[in-house]
Amino acid sequence: MIVPRRVALRSLFALAVTAFTGGALARITTTAQPAPGDPLAFDEMYGGRHIRGGSGPSGEPVALVDGRPLHLMRCADGGYVTPIDHYESCPTPLAATRAAVDELGAAPLSRYAAAHGTHPGGSPRGVHA
């Protein structure tokens, strides 16, 4: 059986994207381990969810909600916001992660909440539809 070139190229592209995404998410997960003496470190149960965070490889704050990465953005006022709630600036990464959990309620965190912007389904929040 001869495989058409288009099918082979699509398969290679899909494999490359999968490998890259898995590697990137694995790096995010391993860098969110709270380190002793890290001022941004937290690891607790909040609102029935396991939240964990700390400093990333270049000092940026990293947060996980039930093992899924949550993107934290620094505001001009020195606080932090998340894709879950762009409107409330929180004083610390922990407070921003807790605010995201409060906003999510019982909904699971989307895998697209690790990146800024909307997911392909168009929802601006990190909630699975």
Coordinates of N, CA and C in Angstrom, one line a residue, residues 46-51 65-66 70 82 84-85 96-110 125-128:
Y46 N -7.9 24.6 47.7 CA -8.7 25.8 47.9 C -9.9 25.6 47.0
G47 N -11.1 25.7 47.6 CA -12.4 25.6 46.9 C -12.5 24.2 46.3
G48 N -11.9 23.2 47.0 CA -12.0 21.8 46.5 C -11.0 21.5 45.4
R49 N -10.1 22.4 45.1 CA -9.1 22.2 44.0 C -7.7 22.3 44.6
H50 N -6.8 21.5 44.0 CA -5.4 21.6 44.4 C -4.7 22.7 43.6
I51 N -4.3 23.7 44.2 CA -3.6 24.8 43.6 C -2.1 24.8 44.0
V65 N -3.7 24.6 38.5 CA -5.0 24.3 39.2 C -5.4 22.9 38.8
D66 N -5.4 22.0 39.8 CA -5.6 20.6 39.6 C -4.7 20.0 38.5
L70 N -2.1 27.5 34.7 CA -2.9 28.7 34.6 C -2.0 29.9 34.3
T82 N -5.5 36.7 35.4 CA -5.5 35.4 34.7 C -6.5 35.5 33.6
I84 N -9.0 33.8 33.2 CA -10.3 33.5 33.8 C -11.0 34.8 34.1
D85 N -10.2 35.8 34.6 CA -10.8 37.1 35.0 C -9.8 38.2 34.7
A96 N -4.5 35.6 42.8 CA -5.0 35.5 41.4 C -5.5 34.1 41.1
T97 N -4.7 33.1 41.6 CA -5.1 31.7 41.4 C -6.4 31.4 42.2
R98 N -6.5 31.9 43.4 CA -7.7 31.7 44.2 C -8.9 32.4 43.5
A99 N -8.7 33.6 43.0 CA -9.8 34.3 42.3 C -10.2 33.5 41.0
A100 N -9.3 32.9 40.3 CA -9.6 32.1 39.2 C -10.5 30.9 39.6
V101 N -10.1 30.2 40.7 CA -10.9 29.1 41.2 C -12.3 29.5 41.6
D102 N -12.4 30.7 42.3 CA -13.7 31.2 42.6 C -14.6 31.4 41.4
E103 N -14.0 32.0 40.3 CA -14.7 32.3 39.1 C -15.1 31.0 38.4
L104 N -14.2 30.0 38.4 CA -14.5 28.7 37.7 C -15.7 28.0 38.3
G105 N -15.9 28.1 39.6 CA -16.9 27.3 40.3 C -16.7 25.8 40.1
A106 N -17.6 25.1 39.6 CA -17.5 23.6 39.4 C -16.9 23.3 38.0
A107 N -16.8 24.3 37.1 CA -16.3 24.0 35.8 C -14.8 23.6 35.8
P108 N -14.4 22.7 35.0 CA -12.9 22.3 34.9 C -12.2 23.4 34.2
L109 N -10.9 23.6 34.5 CA -10.0 24.5 33.9 C -9.7 24.0 32.5
S110 N -9.8 24.8 31.5 CA -9.5 24.4 30.1 C -8.0 24.3 29.9
R125 N -13.0 32.7 28.3 CA -12.7 32.3 29.7 C -12.1 30.9 29.6
G126 N -11.4 30.5 30.7 CA -10.7 29.2 30.7 C -11.7 28.1 31.1
V127 N -12.9 28.1 30.6 CA -13.9 27.1 31.1 C -14.2 26.2 29.9
H128 N -14.3 24.9 30.2 CA -14.8 24.0 29.1 C -16.2 24.1 28.9

